[in-house]
């Protein structure tokens, strides 16, 4: 289990973008270019909500300057399997959106078939090209609701997510071994082509915690479930946002933890606060009560039922008032990562504080929750008595993006004011 098995990550490549609209900020190094990265897209500030947050609307997806080599991909699933009207948003252009959703699902079904036939998911040109096509199809805004697709499509989607997880694990192991060859691996993290994605995702999560957890956060100990061989999220949080916090990183794979620990051998600060444990989250009980914040990586529990069980287990053992950060997905990105239902988090014994669906350079959605004080621990999944059942889910905009937008608007106003004075 690796960090997006948890991340922001999947074994996919970030497609190149038209530099006239947005430069591609990461260099592609070596042959392991198959990482789910993030496509920046233009947005406009649409309105301010009552609580002062902002919502963003697309002004159109960025054009793709480079496409992987085309290859014929034939679907093994009939179009009728996906023609479910409830699988898309209820808008006036329903017919057009139905066609858009059908075309998208057929394309992804073909890609899944092609990826399934690969002899290996280790980084190589064929793997790179197919995952590049997959990311190109899934990351832009889409009306599809993957949770409402038919059974055949759901089976395909779950299989695809598992393939993404496997490929990501191979990619991370490859780069972890490369970094471990340096005297101080932490000085060379930029070698990983998508390291900046972790910086952006971790910043978003930290700022959401600060904004929406009552009283803010100053955790003494944090658990990251599904840290993998490249525990970038924990490192970024420890180095840049939580300098006094101890991080306990859990992963099913002993080899992944062994690789990860080597990256911190020369660091006396962050390295001393990064601990690694080989364990299944289902086997953790009393340990979970010691954490102020628990991060649940995106690919821990890849099917909806698995994810709900993990969340219910955390709810049964985390301390009252502790914060939970869950990584999810929205729209077509749900073909790459599991979609977490906030109601499952509520039924698991948590109060959902905020749900954020970024549309810029962060692919994962983020859900911030807090362990409820009422007794919904062991039976929360069945009873549905969590706080979430009694309140609306607050869907919010990224705090960092809102701050940047406000700063930019303020700067523009100052420029116009100076121009008017000069005139």
Short mmCIF file of C-alpha atoms in Angstrom, two decimals, residues 145-395:
data_model
loop_
_atom_site.label_atom_id
_atom_site.label_comp_id
_atom_site.label_asym_id
_atom_site.label_seq_id
_atom_site.Cartn_x
_atom_site.Cartn_y
_atom_site.Cartn_z
CA UNK A 145 -20.97 10.84 -11.45
CA UNK A 146 -19.05 7.60 -11.30
CA UNK A 147 -20.97 6.39 -8.26
CA UNK A 148 -24.16 6.17 -10.37
CA UNK A 149 -22.81 4.17 -13.29
CA UNK A 150 -24.12 0.70 -14.01
CA UNK A 151 -22.73 -2.48 -12.40
CA UNK A 152 -20.59 -3.39 -15.41
CA UNK A 153 -18.97 0.03 -15.48
CA UNK A 154 -18.44 -0.03 -11.71
CA UNK A 155 -16.64 -3.34 -11.98
CA UNK A 156 -14.39 -1.91 -14.69
CA UNK A 157 -13.73 1.23 -12.62
CA UNK A 158 -12.75 -0.72 -9.50
CA UNK A 159 -10.39 -2.87 -11.55
CA UNK A 160 -8.83 0.24 -13.08
CA UNK A 161 -8.23 1.83 -9.68
CA UNK A 162 -6.45 -1.32 -8.52
CA UNK A 163 -4.25 -1.26 -11.63
CA UNK A 164 -3.42 2.38 -10.91
CA UNK A 165 -2.49 1.44 -7.36
CA UNK A 166 -0.19 -1.34 -8.51
CA UNK A 167 1.53 0.83 -11.09
CA UNK A 168 2.02 3.63 -8.60
CA UNK A 169 3.63 1.27 -6.14
CA UNK A 170 6.14 0.20 -8.76
CA UNK A 171 6.88 3.79 -9.72
CA UNK A 172 7.39 4.88 -6.12
CA UNK A 173 9.65 1.94 -5.33
CA UNK A 174 11.78 2.83 -8.35
CA UNK A 175 12.26 6.44 -7.29
CA UNK A 176 12.70 5.58 -3.63
CA UNK A 177 15.64 3.35 -4.56
CA UNK A 178 17.11 6.12 -6.72
CA UNK A 179 16.88 8.68 -3.92
CA UNK A 180 18.30 6.29 -1.32
CA UNK A 181 21.56 6.12 -3.28
CA UNK A 182 22.39 9.72 -2.25
CA UNK A 183 24.18 10.59 0.99
CA UNK A 184 21.23 12.80 1.97
CA UNK A 185 18.17 11.76 -0.04
CA UNK A 186 16.07 14.67 1.24
CA UNK A 187 18.29 17.08 -0.70
CA UNK A 188 17.20 15.45 -3.97
CA UNK A 189 13.44 15.00 -3.64
CA UNK A 190 12.95 17.26 -6.66
CA UNK A 191 14.16 14.38 -8.82
CA UNK A 192 10.72 12.91 -8.48
CA UNK A 193 8.76 14.50 -11.34
CA UNK A 194 5.65 15.17 -9.30
CA UNK A 195 7.06 16.16 -5.93
CA UNK A 196 5.44 19.59 -6.27
CA UNK A 197 2.04 17.89 -6.28
CA UNK A 198 2.62 16.70 -2.72
CA UNK A 199 3.63 20.18 -1.69
CA UNK A 200 0.36 21.58 -3.04
CA UNK A 201 -1.88 18.83 -1.65
CA UNK A 202 -0.30 18.92 1.81
CA UNK A 203 -0.59 22.69 1.92
CA UNK A 204 -4.27 22.44 1.02
CA UNK A 205 -4.93 19.84 3.71
CA UNK A 206 -3.11 21.82 6.37
CA UNK A 207 -4.96 25.03 5.53
CA UNK A 208 -8.32 23.23 5.57
CA UNK A 209 -7.49 21.80 8.99
CA UNK A 210 -6.53 25.21 10.34
CA UNK A 211 -9.66 26.81 8.94
CA UNK A 212 -12.32 24.24 9.79
CA UNK A 213 -11.19 22.33 12.88
CA UNK A 214 -12.57 24.25 15.89
CA UNK A 215 -9.76 25.85 17.84
CA UNK A 216 -7.21 25.11 15.10
CA UNK A 217 -4.63 22.35 15.31
CA UNK A 218 -1.35 21.88 17.15
CA UNK A 219 -1.01 18.10 17.06
CA UNK A 220 1.63 16.33 19.10
CA UNK A 221 1.26 13.12 17.09
CA UNK A 222 -0.15 12.45 13.62
CA UNK A 223 -0.83 9.12 11.93
CA UNK A 224 -0.61 8.70 8.16
CA UNK A 225 -2.34 5.50 7.03
CA UNK A 226 -0.88 4.19 3.76
CA UNK A 227 2.40 6.11 3.58
CA UNK A 228 4.21 3.96 1.00
CA UNK A 229 7.88 3.95 -0.07
CA UNK A 230 7.81 7.72 -0.79
CA UNK A 231 6.12 9.33 2.25
CA UNK A 232 6.16 12.80 0.70
CA UNK A 233 2.95 13.99 2.34
CA UNK A 234 4.21 13.29 5.84
CA UNK A 235 7.56 14.88 5.02
CA UNK A 236 6.03 18.08 3.61
CA UNK A 237 3.70 18.42 6.58
CA UNK A 238 6.50 17.75 9.06
CA UNK A 239 9.04 20.03 7.38
CA UNK A 240 6.84 22.97 6.39
CA UNK A 241 3.62 23.00 8.42
CA UNK A 242 3.94 20.96 11.64
CA UNK A 243 7.55 21.39 12.83
CA UNK A 244 6.94 20.00 16.34
CA UNK A 245 4.78 17.02 15.39
CA UNK A 246 5.76 13.34 15.42
CA UNK A 247 4.49 11.37 12.40
CA UNK A 248 3.67 7.68 12.64
CA UNK A 249 3.52 6.28 9.11
CA UNK A 250 1.64 3.02 8.62
CA UNK A 251 1.78 0.74 5.60
CA UNK A 252 0.89 -2.88 4.90
CA UNK A 253 4.14 -3.46 3.01
CA UNK A 254 7.29 -3.98 5.05
CA UNK A 255 9.48 -3.39 2.00
CA UNK A 256 7.79 -0.01 1.44
CA UNK A 257 8.53 1.03 5.02
CA UNK A 258 12.12 -0.13 4.74
CA UNK A 259 12.58 1.96 1.60
CA UNK A 260 10.92 4.99 3.20
CA UNK A 261 13.04 4.89 6.36
CA UNK A 262 16.24 5.01 4.29
CA UNK A 263 15.27 8.41 2.93
CA UNK A 264 15.51 9.99 6.41
CA UNK A 265 18.65 8.33 7.70
CA UNK A 266 20.79 11.49 7.40
CA UNK A 267 18.26 13.99 8.77
CA UNK A 268 18.35 14.74 12.50
CA UNK A 269 15.23 16.95 12.55
CA UNK A 270 12.44 15.60 10.37
CA UNK A 271 14.06 12.17 10.36
CA UNK A 272 13.79 11.98 14.13
CA UNK A 273 10.04 12.70 13.91
CA UNK A 274 9.24 10.17 11.17
CA UNK A 275 8.44 6.68 12.42
CA UNK A 276 7.42 3.73 10.23
CA UNK A 277 5.18 0.81 11.17
CA UNK A 278 4.17 -2.23 9.15
CA UNK A 279 0.53 -2.89 9.98
CA UNK A 280 -2.98 -3.23 8.59
CA UNK A 281 -5.23 -0.40 9.74
CA UNK A 282 -7.79 -3.06 10.73
CA UNK A 283 -5.31 -4.32 13.33
CA UNK A 284 -4.81 -0.90 14.94
CA UNK A 285 -6.92 -0.20 18.00
CA UNK A 286 -5.53 1.50 21.10
CA UNK A 287 -2.78 3.12 19.05
CA UNK A 288 -5.32 5.22 17.16
CA UNK A 289 -6.47 6.92 20.36
CA UNK A 290 -3.08 8.62 20.72
CA UNK A 291 -3.38 10.75 17.57
CA UNK A 292 -4.67 14.29 17.27
CA UNK A 293 -4.95 13.96 13.47
CA UNK A 294 -5.19 10.89 11.24
CA UNK A 295 -4.64 11.08 7.48
CA UNK A 296 -6.26 8.36 5.36
CA UNK A 297 -4.58 8.00 1.99
CA UNK A 298 -6.70 7.79 -1.15
CA UNK A 299 -6.10 4.16 -2.00
CA UNK A 300 -6.58 2.67 1.46
CA UNK A 301 -9.81 0.76 0.92
CA UNK A 302 -10.29 0.94 -2.83
CA UNK A 303 -13.91 -0.22 -3.04
CA UNK A 304 -16.66 1.81 -1.38
CA UNK A 305 -17.45 -0.96 1.11
CA UNK A 306 -13.78 -1.33 2.04
CA UNK A 307 -13.41 2.41 2.57
CA UNK A 308 -16.54 2.56 4.74
CA UNK A 309 -15.23 -0.26 6.94
CA UNK A 310 -11.87 1.47 7.37
CA UNK A 311 -13.57 4.73 8.35
CA UNK A 312 -15.89 2.95 10.80
CA UNK A 313 -12.86 1.25 12.36
CA UNK A 314 -11.12 4.60 12.78
CA UNK A 315 -14.29 6.02 14.30
CA UNK A 316 -14.40 3.18 16.82
CA UNK A 317 -10.85 3.79 18.08
CA UNK A 318 -9.83 7.42 17.49
CA UNK A 319 -10.07 9.85 20.39
CA UNK A 320 -13.11 12.10 20.65
CA UNK A 321 -12.38 15.44 18.99
CA UNK A 322 -9.47 14.12 16.90
CA UNK A 323 -9.40 15.21 13.27
CA UNK A 324 -9.60 12.90 10.25
CA UNK A 325 -8.36 13.88 6.78
CA UNK A 326 -9.74 11.69 3.99
CA UNK A 327 -8.61 11.89 0.36
CA UNK A 328 -11.31 11.33 -2.22
CA UNK A 329 -12.10 12.17 -5.86
CA UNK A 330 -14.75 14.05 -7.81
CA UNK A 331 -16.14 13.80 -11.35
CA UNK A 332 -14.15 11.74 -13.83
CA UNK A 333 -11.24 11.66 -11.40
CA UNK A 334 -13.27 8.96 -9.70
CA UNK A 335 -11.94 6.57 -12.35
CA UNK A 336 -8.48 7.14 -10.86
CA UNK A 337 -9.25 7.20 -7.14
CA UNK A 338 -12.04 5.95 -4.88
CA UNK A 339 -14.90 8.37 -4.25
CA UNK A 340 -15.62 8.69 -0.53
CA UNK A 341 -19.22 9.36 0.46
CA UNK A 342 -19.29 11.97 3.27
CA UNK A 343 -22.30 10.11 4.68
CA UNK A 344 -20.08 7.06 5.24
CA UNK A 345 -17.78 9.29 7.26
CA UNK A 346 -20.76 10.53 9.29
CA UNK A 347 -22.03 7.00 9.86
CA UNK A 348 -18.52 6.03 10.95
CA UNK A 349 -18.74 8.30 13.97
CA UNK A 350 -17.43 11.59 12.58
CA UNK A 351 -18.74 15.09 12.03
CA UNK A 352 -17.89 16.24 8.51
CA UNK A 353 -16.48 19.76 8.72
CA UNK A 354 -15.58 20.49 5.11
CA UNK A 355 -15.45 18.88 1.66
CA UNK A 356 -13.14 20.42 -0.94
CA UNK A 357 -13.07 19.48 -4.64
CA UNK A 358 -10.07 21.30 -6.14
CA UNK A 359 -10.05 21.84 -9.89
CA UNK A 360 -6.56 23.27 -10.29
CA UNK A 361 -3.27 21.54 -9.59
CA UNK A 362 -4.56 19.18 -6.90
CA UNK A 363 -6.30 16.07 -8.23
CA UNK A 364 -7.62 14.61 -4.99
CA UNK A 365 -10.63 15.92 -3.16
CA UNK A 366 -10.13 16.45 0.57
CA UNK A 367 -12.64 15.78 3.36
CA UNK A 368 -12.02 17.18 6.85
CA UNK A 369 -13.87 15.53 9.72
CA UNK A 370 -13.76 15.37 13.50
CA UNK A 371 -14.44 12.40 15.75
CA UNK A 372 -17.88 12.91 17.25
CA UNK A 373 -18.36 12.96 20.99
CA UNK A 374 -21.62 11.01 20.83
CA UNK A 375 -21.64 7.22 21.01
CA UNK A 376 -21.51 6.10 17.38
CA UNK A 377 -18.25 4.20 17.50
CA UNK A 378 -18.71 0.50 16.90
CA UNK A 379 -22.26 0.65 15.58
CA UNK A 380 -21.94 3.91 13.68
CA UNK A 381 -21.83 2.26 10.26
CA UNK A 382 -25.15 0.51 10.82
CA UNK A 383 -27.06 3.07 12.88
CA UNK A 384 -26.34 6.20 10.86
CA UNK A 385 -26.48 8.28 14.07
CA UNK A 386 -23.35 10.32 13.26
CA UNK A 387 -23.35 14.09 13.22
CA UNK A 388 -23.26 14.08 9.45
CA UNK A 389 -26.80 12.74 9.26
CA UNK A 390 -28.03 15.86 11.05
CA UNK A 391 -26.35 18.59 9.01
CA UNK A 392 -25.59 19.54 5.45
CA UNK A 393 -22.13 18.79 4.11
CA UNK A 394 -20.17 22.06 3.73
CA UNK A 395 -18.56 22.00 0.28
#
